[in-house]
Amino acid sequence: MFKHLREEIDGIMARDPAARSRAEVALCYPGFHAIVMHRLAHYCWDRGWRLMARAVSHIARALTGIEIHPGATIGRRFFIDHGMGVVIGETAEIGDDVMLYHGVTLGGTSLNQGKRHPTLESGVIVGAGAKVLGAITIGRDARVGANAVVVADVAPGIAVVGIPAKAVVTRDSVAAQKFMPYGTPSGDIPDPVARALNGLLDQVSTLRRRVEELESERGGAHNPSVYETTGVSNGGARPDHGVREPVSAQGGPAASC
């Protein structure tokens, strides 16, 4: 149960430049304390000592501010940076080299007793305040941005942000940036909603130009002349097929005033 503690500490030091020594990590990192106590709670849980497992988990929550259900399955070199406010549900599954920041929730969206919490494959980073909800899968090396709400599967190697979370960085871009702080792409982040609105505005502009072209063509077409509509020539003559005299209701010419 404790044979990988040195490996856990080395994993923390590799991903946190603020860590100066193994002793500092072992004594002062609540994320390390939480995972150590979870290993003990999970050991009890697997052997059917459910009440003892929950008691150990409760003590860990009081000491670290991190709540990990003893039934959760967590891989090696797991790191919770800063700790505090992290919640990991009973059926959550976490692979190796996964990193969570403070305020992350791996929650369930079902009252069924089966699988109802997310699965995080190896190498995933989840930013501060993100909520990953339901029995979904976050693919290997994916990045979940800070405060994102993820309710659908995330493909391996991409970065998602927003509510609900949408992909904003491709797999190649994520691979080029090995470490993505807080799981959030730095620099100019494309907004999928703004991108969709810009596309609609482009279509409206195109349609408006086309309407203006059609109106211009229609205005330049042959228009009936005044003579054709009134029967009055430039010389002032009024032929018989021009403007007709008013007719009375009896069919004869109307009396003039």
PDB file of C-alpha atoms in Angstrom:
ATOM      1  CA  MET A   1       0.000   0.000   0.000  1.00  0.00           C
ATOM      2  CA  PHE A   2       2.844   2.394   0.798  1.00  0.00           C
ATOM      3  CA  LYS A   3       5.502   1.024  -1.587  1.00  0.00           C
ATOM      4  CA  HIS A   4       4.921   3.821  -4.118  1.00  0.00           C
ATOM      5  CA  LEU A   5       5.129   6.750  -1.679  1.00  0.00           C
ATOM      6  CA  ARG A   6       8.542   7.812  -2.930  1.00  0.00           C
ATOM      7  CA  GLU A   7       7.211   7.700  -6.475  1.00  0.00           C
ATOM      8  CA  GLU A   8       4.240   9.872  -5.439  1.00  0.00           C
ATOM      9  CA  ILE A   9       6.595  12.454  -3.932  1.00  0.00           C
ATOM     10  CA  ASP A  10       8.838  12.472  -6.989  1.00  0.00           C
ATOM     11  CA  GLY A  11       5.784  12.981  -9.213  1.00  0.00           C
ATOM     12  CA  ILE A  12       4.732  16.004  -7.160  1.00  0.00           C
ATOM     13  CA  MET A  13       8.194  17.528  -7.294  1.00  0.00           C
ATOM     14  CA  ALA A  14       8.342  17.073 -11.066  1.00  0.00           C
ATOM     15  CA  ARG A  15       5.071  19.006 -11.568  1.00  0.00           C
ATOM     16  CA  ASP A  16       5.325  21.692  -8.892  1.00  0.00           C
ATOM     17  CA  PRO A  17       8.257  24.114  -9.105  1.00  0.00           C
ATOM     18  CA  ALA A  18       7.415  25.365  -5.614  1.00  0.00           C
ATOM     19  CA  ALA A  19       8.393  22.023  -4.065  1.00  0.00           C
ATOM     20  CA  ARG A  20      11.986  22.290  -2.815  1.00  0.00           C
ATOM     21  CA  SER A  21      12.497  18.961  -1.055  1.00  0.00           C
ATOM     22  CA  ARG A  22      10.858  15.613  -0.466  1.00  0.00           C
ATOM     23  CA  ALA A  23      10.544  16.441   3.206  1.00  0.00           C
ATOM     24  CA  GLU A  24       8.575  19.586   2.357  1.00  0.00           C
ATOM     25  CA  VAL A  25       6.196  17.583   0.170  1.00  0.00           C
ATOM     26  CA  ALA A  26       5.733  14.880   2.801  1.00  0.00           C
ATOM     27  CA  LEU A  27       5.041  17.350   5.599  1.00  0.00           C
ATOM     28  CA  CYS A  28       3.298  20.302   3.950  1.00  0.00           C
ATOM     29  CA  TYR A  29       1.316  19.121   0.929  1.00  0.00           C
ATOM     30  CA  PRO A  30      -2.339  18.319   1.667  1.00  0.00           C
ATOM     31  CA  GLY A  31      -2.709  16.631  -1.716  1.00  0.00           C
ATOM     32  CA  PHE A  32      -0.032  14.125  -0.705  1.00  0.00           C
ATOM     33  CA  HIS A  33      -1.639  13.549   2.683  1.00  0.00           C
ATOM     34  CA  ALA A  34      -5.025  12.997   1.022  1.00  0.00           C
ATOM     35  CA  ILE A  35      -3.726  10.362  -1.388  1.00  0.00           C
ATOM     36  CA  VAL A  36      -1.851   8.525   1.372  1.00  0.00           C
ATOM     37  CA  MET A  37      -4.968   8.343   3.519  1.00  0.00           C
ATOM     38  CA  HIS A  38      -7.021   7.346   0.499  1.00  0.00           C
ATOM     39  CA  ARG A  39      -4.711   4.394  -0.116  1.00  0.00           C
ATOM     40  CA  LEU A  40      -5.465   3.250   3.413  1.00  0.00           C
ATOM     41  CA  ALA A  41      -9.206   3.875   3.078  1.00  0.00           C
ATOM     42  CA  HIS A  42      -9.335   2.064  -0.272  1.00  0.00           C
ATOM     43  CA  TYR A  43      -7.470  -0.897   1.254  1.00  0.00           C
ATOM     44  CA  CYS A  44     -10.171  -1.154   3.912  1.00  0.00           C
ATOM     45  CA  TRP A  45     -12.941  -0.708   1.343  1.00  0.00           C
ATOM     46  CA  ASP A  46     -11.682  -3.561  -0.862  1.00  0.00           C
ATOM     47  CA  ARG A  47     -11.715  -5.893   2.136  1.00  0.00           C
ATOM     48  CA  GLY A  48     -15.286  -5.071   3.075  1.00  0.00           C
ATOM     49  CA  TRP A  49     -14.450  -2.867   6.054  1.00  0.00           C
ATOM     50  CA  ARG A  50     -16.769  -0.193   4.781  1.00  0.00           C
ATOM     51  CA  LEU A  51     -17.383   1.734   7.987  1.00  0.00           C
ATOM     52  CA  MET A  52     -13.671   1.908   8.797  1.00  0.00           C
ATOM     53  CA  ALA A  53     -12.955   3.017   5.241  1.00  0.00           C
ATOM     54  CA  ARG A  54     -15.513   5.821   5.475  1.00  0.00           C
ATOM     55  CA  ALA A  55     -14.126   6.876   8.851  1.00  0.00           C
ATOM     56  CA  VAL A  56     -10.596   7.162   7.440  1.00  0.00           C
ATOM     57  CA  SER A  57     -11.948   9.120   4.470  1.00  0.00           C
ATOM     58  CA  HIS A  58     -13.821  11.454   6.798  1.00  0.00           C
ATOM     59  CA  ILE A  59     -10.699  12.120   8.859  1.00  0.00           C
ATOM     60  CA  ALA A  60      -8.743  12.850   5.691  1.00  0.00           C
ATOM     61  CA  ARG A  61     -11.420  15.306   4.594  1.00  0.00           C
ATOM     62  CA  ALA A  62     -11.263  17.128   7.941  1.00  0.00           C
ATOM     63  CA  LEU A  63      -7.458  17.346   7.809  1.00  0.00           C
ATOM     64  CA  THR A  64      -6.943  18.235   4.158  1.00  0.00           C
ATOM     65  CA  GLY A  65     -10.202  19.690   2.827  1.00  0.00           C
ATOM     66  CA  ILE A  66     -10.121  17.026   0.095  1.00  0.00           C
ATOM     67  CA  GLU A  67     -12.942  14.498  -0.080  1.00  0.00           C
ATOM     68  CA  ILE A  68     -12.140  11.230  -1.822  1.00  0.00           C
ATOM     69  CA  HIS A  69     -14.595   8.381  -1.514  1.00  0.00           C
ATOM     70  CA  PRO A  70     -12.778   5.206  -0.438  1.00  0.00           C
ATOM     71  CA  GLY A  71     -14.357   3.334  -3.359  1.00  0.00           C
ATOM     72  CA  ALA A  72     -12.643   5.535  -5.966  1.00  0.00           C
ATOM     73  CA  THR A  73      -9.850   3.916  -7.965  1.00  0.00           C
ATOM     74  CA  ILE A  74      -6.746   6.096  -8.317  1.00  0.00           C
ATOM     75  CA  GLY A  75      -3.577   5.291 -10.225  1.00  0.00           C
ATOM     76  CA  ARG A  76       0.046   6.124  -9.525  1.00  0.00           C
ATOM     77  CA  ARG A  77       1.683   9.544  -9.257  1.00  0.00           C
ATOM     78  CA  PHE A  78      -1.632  11.273  -8.632  1.00  0.00           C
ATOM     79  CA  PHE A  79      -1.241  14.947  -7.684  1.00  0.00           C
ATOM     80  CA  ILE A  80      -3.789  17.413  -6.282  1.00  0.00           C
ATOM     81  CA  ASP A  81      -2.176  20.845  -6.451  1.00  0.00           C
ATOM     82  CA  HIS A  82      -3.169  23.254  -3.659  1.00  0.00           C
ATOM     83  CA  GLY A  83      -5.892  20.846  -2.533  1.00  0.00           C
ATOM     84  CA  MET A  84      -9.006  22.167  -0.780  1.00  0.00           C
ATOM     85  CA  GLY A  85     -12.465  21.656  -2.170  1.00  0.00           C
ATOM     86  CA  VAL A  86     -11.705  18.633  -4.351  1.00  0.00           C
ATOM     87  CA  VAL A  87     -14.485  16.019  -4.424  1.00  0.00           C
ATOM     88  CA  ILE A  88     -14.009  12.577  -5.999  1.00  0.00           C
ATOM     89  CA  GLY A  89     -16.991  10.221  -6.110  1.00  0.00           C
ATOM     90  CA  GLU A  90     -17.267   6.542  -5.319  1.00  0.00           C
ATOM     91  CA  THR A  91     -17.122   5.070  -8.831  1.00  0.00           C
ATOM     92  CA  ALA A  92     -14.563   7.517 -10.222  1.00  0.00           C
ATOM     93  CA  GLU A  93     -11.570   5.927 -11.957  1.00  0.00           C
ATOM     94  CA  ILE A  94      -8.313   7.846 -12.336  1.00  0.00           C
ATOM     95  CA  GLY A  95      -5.294   6.695 -14.308  1.00  0.00           C
ATOM     96  CA  ASP A  96      -1.598   7.356 -13.811  1.00  0.00           C
ATOM     97  CA  ASP A  97       0.042  10.808 -13.796  1.00  0.00           C
ATOM     98  CA  VAL A  98      -3.267  12.656 -13.428  1.00  0.00           C
ATOM     99  CA  MET A  99      -3.234  16.167 -11.968  1.00  0.00           C
ATOM    100  CA  LEU A 100      -6.152  18.018 -10.374  1.00  0.00           C
ATOM    101  CA  TYR A 101      -6.281  21.563  -9.072  1.00  0.00           C
ATOM    102  CA  HIS A 102      -8.344  22.898  -6.191  1.00  0.00           C
ATOM    103  CA  GLY A 103     -12.115  23.006  -6.455  1.00  0.00           C
ATOM    104  CA  VAL A 104     -12.414  20.122  -8.920  1.00  0.00           C
ATOM    105  CA  THR A 105     -15.478  17.884  -8.697  1.00  0.00           C
ATOM    106  CA  LEU A 106     -15.665  14.408 -10.193  1.00  0.00           C
ATOM    107  CA  GLY A 107     -19.362  13.964  -9.546  1.00  0.00           C
ATOM    108  CA  GLY A 108     -22.219  11.651 -10.413  1.00  0.00           C
ATOM    109  CA  THR A 109     -25.460  12.480 -12.181  1.00  0.00           C
ATOM    110  CA  SER A 110     -27.410   9.299 -11.434  1.00  0.00           C
ATOM    111  CA  LEU A 111     -28.985   7.669  -8.392  1.00  0.00           C
ATOM    112  CA  ASN A 112     -28.185   4.179  -9.677  1.00  0.00           C
ATOM    113  CA  GLN A 113     -25.718   2.038  -7.769  1.00  0.00           C
ATOM    114  CA  GLY A 114     -23.624   1.298 -10.844  1.00  0.00           C
ATOM    115  CA  LYS A 115     -20.997   3.384 -12.585  1.00  0.00           C
ATOM    116  CA  ARG A 116     -22.037   7.029 -12.214  1.00  0.00           C
ATOM    117  CA  HIS A 117     -18.779   8.995 -11.895  1.00  0.00           C
ATOM    118  CA  PRO A 118     -16.231   9.923 -14.563  1.00  0.00           C
ATOM    119  CA  THR A 119     -13.163   8.061 -15.736  1.00  0.00           C
ATOM    120  CA  LEU A 120      -9.948  10.060 -16.194  1.00  0.00           C
ATOM    121  CA  GLU A 121      -7.370   8.288 -18.288  1.00  0.00           C
ATOM    122  CA  SER A 122      -3.640   8.694 -17.753  1.00  0.00           C
ATOM    123  CA  GLY A 123      -2.026  12.102 -18.142  1.00  0.00           C
ATOM    124  CA  VAL A 124      -5.190  14.187 -17.749  1.00  0.00           C
ATOM    125  CA  ILE A 125      -5.026  17.667 -16.207  1.00  0.00           C
ATOM    126  CA  VAL A 126      -8.197  19.210 -14.755  1.00  0.00           C
ATOM    127  CA  GLY A 127      -8.092  22.945 -13.990  1.00  0.00           C
ATOM    128  CA  ALA A 128      -9.279  24.722 -10.858  1.00  0.00           C
ATOM    129  CA  GLY A 129     -13.018  24.737 -10.269  1.00  0.00           C
ATOM    130  CA  ALA A 130     -13.834  22.382 -13.143  1.00  0.00           C
ATOM    131  CA  LYS A 131     -16.797  20.018 -12.812  1.00  0.00           C
ATOM    132  CA  VAL A 132     -16.644  16.664 -14.563  1.00  0.00           C
ATOM    133  CA  LEU A 133     -20.059  15.066 -14.197  1.00  0.00           C
ATOM    134  CA  GLY A 134     -21.485  11.674 -15.007  1.00  0.00           C
ATOM    135  CA  ALA A 135     -20.162   8.338 -16.214  1.00  0.00           C
ATOM    136  CA  ILE A 136     -18.080   9.913 -18.975  1.00  0.00           C
ATOM    137  CA  THR A 137     -14.504   9.371 -20.096  1.00  0.00           C
ATOM    138  CA  ILE A 138     -11.808  12.023 -20.317  1.00  0.00           C
ATOM    139  CA  GLY A 139      -9.319  10.689 -22.838  1.00  0.00           C
ATOM    140  CA  ARG A 140      -5.621  10.234 -22.313  1.00  0.00           C
ATOM    141  CA  ASP A 141      -3.590  13.475 -22.025  1.00  0.00           C
ATOM    142  CA  ALA A 142      -6.716  15.640 -22.356  1.00  0.00           C
ATOM    143  CA  ARG A 143      -6.924  19.046 -20.674  1.00  0.00           C
ATOM    144  CA  VAL A 144      -9.991  20.442 -18.919  1.00  0.00           C
ATOM    145  CA  GLY A 145      -9.859  24.211 -18.452  1.00  0.00           C
ATOM    146  CA  ALA A 146     -10.541  26.038 -15.205  1.00  0.00           C
ATOM    147  CA  ASN A 147     -14.246  26.328 -14.285  1.00  0.00           C
ATOM    148  CA  ALA A 148     -15.302  24.171 -17.234  1.00  0.00           C
ATOM    149  CA  VAL A 149     -18.362  21.956 -16.886  1.00  0.00           C
ATOM    150  CA  VAL A 150     -17.844  18.651 -18.699  1.00  0.00           C
ATOM    151  CA  VAL A 151     -20.912  16.487 -19.289  1.00  0.00           C
ATOM    152  CA  ALA A 152     -19.793  14.489 -22.356  1.00  0.00           C
ATOM    153  CA  ASP A 153     -16.799  12.382 -23.316  1.00  0.00           C
ATOM    154  CA  VAL A 154     -13.599  14.214 -24.175  1.00  0.00           C
ATOM    155  CA  ALA A 155     -11.380  12.794 -26.903  1.00  0.00           C
ATOM    156  CA  PRO A 156      -7.762  11.991 -26.040  1.00  0.00           C
ATOM    157  CA  GLY A 157      -5.215  14.768 -26.304  1.00  0.00           C
ATOM    158  CA  ILE A 158      -7.463  17.806 -26.722  1.00  0.00           C
ATOM    159  CA  ALA A 159      -8.282  20.771 -24.478  1.00  0.00           C
ATOM    160  CA  VAL A 160     -11.823  21.799 -23.572  1.00  0.00           C
ATOM    161  CA  VAL A 161     -13.144  24.944 -21.900  1.00  0.00           C
ATOM    162  CA  GLY A 162     -16.490  26.585 -21.203  1.00  0.00           C
ATOM    163  CA  ILE A 163     -19.989  25.672 -20.023  1.00  0.00           C
ATOM    164  CA  PRO A 164     -20.693  23.137 -21.383  1.00  0.00           C
ATOM    165  CA  ALA A 165     -17.103  22.343 -22.274  1.00  0.00           C
ATOM    166  CA  LYS A 166     -16.139  22.562 -25.946  1.00  0.00           C
ATOM    167  CA  ALA A 167     -12.894  21.651 -27.660  1.00  0.00           C
ATOM    168  CA  VAL A 168     -10.699  24.688 -28.335  1.00  0.00           C
ATOM    169  CA  VAL A 169      -7.222  23.221 -28.799  1.00  0.00           C
ATOM    170  CA  THR A 170      -6.376  20.298 -31.071  1.00  0.00           C
ATOM    171  CA  ARG A 171      -4.365  17.243 -30.163  1.00  0.00           C
ATOM    172  CA  ASP A 172      -1.237  18.471 -31.955  1.00  0.00           C
ATOM    173  CA  SER A 173      -1.301  21.793 -30.104  1.00  0.00           C
ATOM    174  CA  VAL A 174      -1.709  20.076 -26.752  1.00  0.00           C
ATOM    175  CA  ALA A 175       1.158  17.706 -27.532  1.00  0.00           C
ATOM    176  CA  ALA A 176       3.373  20.674 -28.409  1.00  0.00           C
ATOM    177  CA  GLN A 177       2.614  22.247 -25.032  1.00  0.00           C
ATOM    178  CA  LYS A 178       3.547  19.457 -22.628  1.00  0.00           C
ATOM    179  CA  PHE A 179       2.424  21.288 -19.511  1.00  0.00           C
ATOM    180  CA  MET A 180      -0.752  23.339 -19.550  1.00  0.00           C
ATOM    181  CA  PRO A 181      -1.210  25.189 -16.227  1.00  0.00           C
ATOM    182  CA  TYR A 182      -4.660  24.756 -14.729  1.00  0.00           C
ATOM    183  CA  GLY A 183      -5.577  22.760 -17.812  1.00  0.00           C
ATOM    184  CA  THR A 184      -6.293  26.056 -19.585  1.00  0.00           C
ATOM    185  CA  PRO A 185      -4.649  27.023 -22.881  1.00  0.00           C
ATOM    186  CA  SER A 186      -2.602  30.183 -22.586  1.00  0.00           C
ATOM    187  CA  GLY A 187      -2.776  33.036 -25.052  1.00  0.00           C
ATOM    188  CA  ASP A 188      -5.692  33.656 -27.377  1.00  0.00           C
ATOM    189  CA  ILE A 189      -8.367  31.036 -26.659  1.00  0.00           C
ATOM    190  CA  PRO A 190     -10.886  30.648 -29.489  1.00  0.00           C
ATOM    191  CA  ASP A 191     -14.458  30.949 -28.238  1.00  0.00           C
ATOM    192  CA  PRO A 192     -16.691  28.364 -29.965  1.00  0.00           C
ATOM    193  CA  VAL A 193     -19.828  30.435 -29.333  1.00  0.00           C
ATOM    194  CA  ALA A 194     -18.234  33.590 -30.718  1.00  0.00           C
ATOM    195  CA  ARG A 195     -16.964  31.582 -33.674  1.00  0.00           C
ATOM    196  CA  ALA A 196     -20.499  30.372 -34.441  1.00  0.00           C
ATOM    197  CA  LEU A 197     -21.899  33.900 -34.133  1.00  0.00           C
ATOM    198  CA  ASN A 198     -19.206  35.250 -36.446  1.00  0.00           C
ATOM    199  CA  GLY A 199     -20.157  32.625 -39.006  1.00  0.00           C
ATOM    200  CA  LEU A 200     -23.804  33.684 -38.810  1.00  0.00           C
ATOM    201  CA  LEU A 201     -22.843  37.352 -39.181  1.00  0.00           C
ATOM    202  CA  ASP A 202     -20.787  36.504 -42.267  1.00  0.00           C
ATOM    203  CA  GLN A 203     -23.785  34.751 -43.794  1.00  0.00           C
ATOM    204  CA  VAL A 204     -26.062  37.705 -43.017  1.00  0.00           C
ATOM    205  CA  SER A 205     -23.572  40.087 -44.639  1.00  0.00           C
ATOM    206  CA  THR A 206     -23.392  37.898 -47.742  1.00  0.00           C
ATOM    207  CA  LEU A 207     -27.174  37.716 -47.997  1.00  0.00           C
ATOM    208  CA  ARG A 208     -27.468  41.481 -47.544  1.00  0.00           C
ATOM    209  CA  ARG A 209     -25.012  42.146 -50.381  1.00  0.00           C
ATOM    210  CA  ARG A 210     -26.919  39.746 -52.626  1.00  0.00           C
ATOM    211  CA  VAL A 211     -30.237  41.448 -51.847  1.00  0.00           C
ATOM    212  CA  GLU A 212     -28.706  44.830 -52.667  1.00  0.00           C
ATOM    213  CA  GLU A 213     -27.425  43.450 -55.986  1.00  0.00           C
ATOM    214  CA  LEU A 214     -30.849  42.075 -56.876  1.00  0.00           C
ATOM    215  CA  GLU A 215     -32.533  45.368 -55.973  1.00  0.00           C
ATOM    216  CA  SER A 216     -30.013  47.249 -58.103  1.00  0.00           C
ATOM    217  CA  GLU A 217     -30.657  44.950 -61.051  1.00  0.00           C
ATOM    218  CA  ARG A 218     -34.403  45.321 -60.618  1.00  0.00           C
ATOM    219  CA  GLY A 219     -34.110  49.129 -60.453  1.00  0.00           C
ATOM    220  CA  GLY A 220     -32.113  49.220 -63.700  1.00  0.00           C
ATOM    221  CA  ALA A 221     -34.643  47.122 -65.601  1.00  0.00           C
ATOM    222  CA  HIS A 222     -37.206  48.687 -68.118  1.00  0.00           C
ATOM    223  CA  ASN A 223     -39.729  50.880 -66.320  1.00  0.00           C
ATOM    224  CA  PRO A 224     -42.993  51.942 -68.048  1.00  0.00           C
ATOM    225  CA  SER A 225     -42.842  55.571 -69.244  1.00  0.00           C
ATOM    226  CA  VAL A 226     -45.207  58.263 -68.197  1.00  0.00           C
ATOM    227  CA  TYR A 227     -46.717  58.232 -71.665  1.00  0.00           C
ATOM    228  CA  GLU A 228     -47.419  54.514 -71.468  1.00  0.00           C
ATOM    229  CA  THR A 229     -49.161  54.833 -68.139  1.00  0.00           C
ATOM    230  CA  THR A 230     -51.103  58.042 -68.741  1.00  0.00           C
ATOM    231  CA  GLY A 231     -51.365  58.194 -72.516  1.00  0.00           C
ATOM    232  CA  VAL A 232     -50.060  61.794 -72.539  1.00  0.00           C
ATOM    233  CA  SER A 233     -47.297  62.533 -75.021  1.00  0.00           C
ATOM    234  CA  ASN A 234     -44.649  65.188 -74.712  1.00  0.00           C
ATOM    235  CA  GLY A 235     -46.717  67.378 -77.023  1.00  0.00           C
ATOM    236  CA  GLY A 236     -49.688  67.320 -74.711  1.00  0.00           C
ATOM    237  CA  ALA A 237     -51.939  65.394 -77.101  1.00  0.00           C
ATOM    238  CA  ARG A 238     -54.289  62.884 -75.579  1.00  0.00           C
ATOM    239  CA  PRO A 239     -55.129  60.013 -77.955  1.00  0.00           C
ATOM    240  CA  ASP A 240     -58.205  57.840 -77.563  1.00  0.00           C
ATOM    241  CA  HIS A 241     -56.302  54.994 -75.919  1.00  0.00           C
ATOM    242  CA  GLY A 242     -54.989  57.345 -73.247  1.00  0.00           C
ATOM    243  CA  VAL A 243     -56.661  58.384 -70.048  1.00  0.00           C
ATOM    244  CA  ARG A 244     -60.347  57.633 -70.207  1.00  0.00           C
ATOM    245  CA  GLU A 245     -63.092  60.014 -69.206  1.00  0.00           C
ATOM    246  CA  PRO A 246     -64.856  59.223 -65.978  1.00  0.00           C
ATOM    247  CA  VAL A 247     -67.984  57.108 -66.356  1.00  0.00           C
ATOM    248  CA  SER A 248     -71.139  57.419 -64.292  1.00  0.00           C
ATOM    249  CA  ALA A 249     -72.782  54.534 -62.537  1.00  0.00           C
ATOM    250  CA  GLN A 250     -75.379  54.223 -65.423  1.00  0.00           C
ATOM    251  CA  GLY A 251     -72.635  53.642 -67.976  1.00  0.00           C
ATOM    252  CA  GLY A 252     -72.724  57.165 -69.537  1.00  0.00           C
ATOM    253  CA  PRO A 253     -70.229  59.953 -69.205  1.00  0.00           C
ATOM    254  CA  ALA A 254     -70.178  61.528 -65.805  1.00  0.00           C
ATOM    255  CA  ALA A 255     -71.349  65.126 -65.568  1.00  0.00           C
ATOM    256  CA  SER A 256     -68.622  67.623 -65.267  1.00  0.00           C
ATOM    257  CA  CYS A 257     -68.604  70.080 -62.467  1.00  0.00           C
TER     258      CYS A 257
END
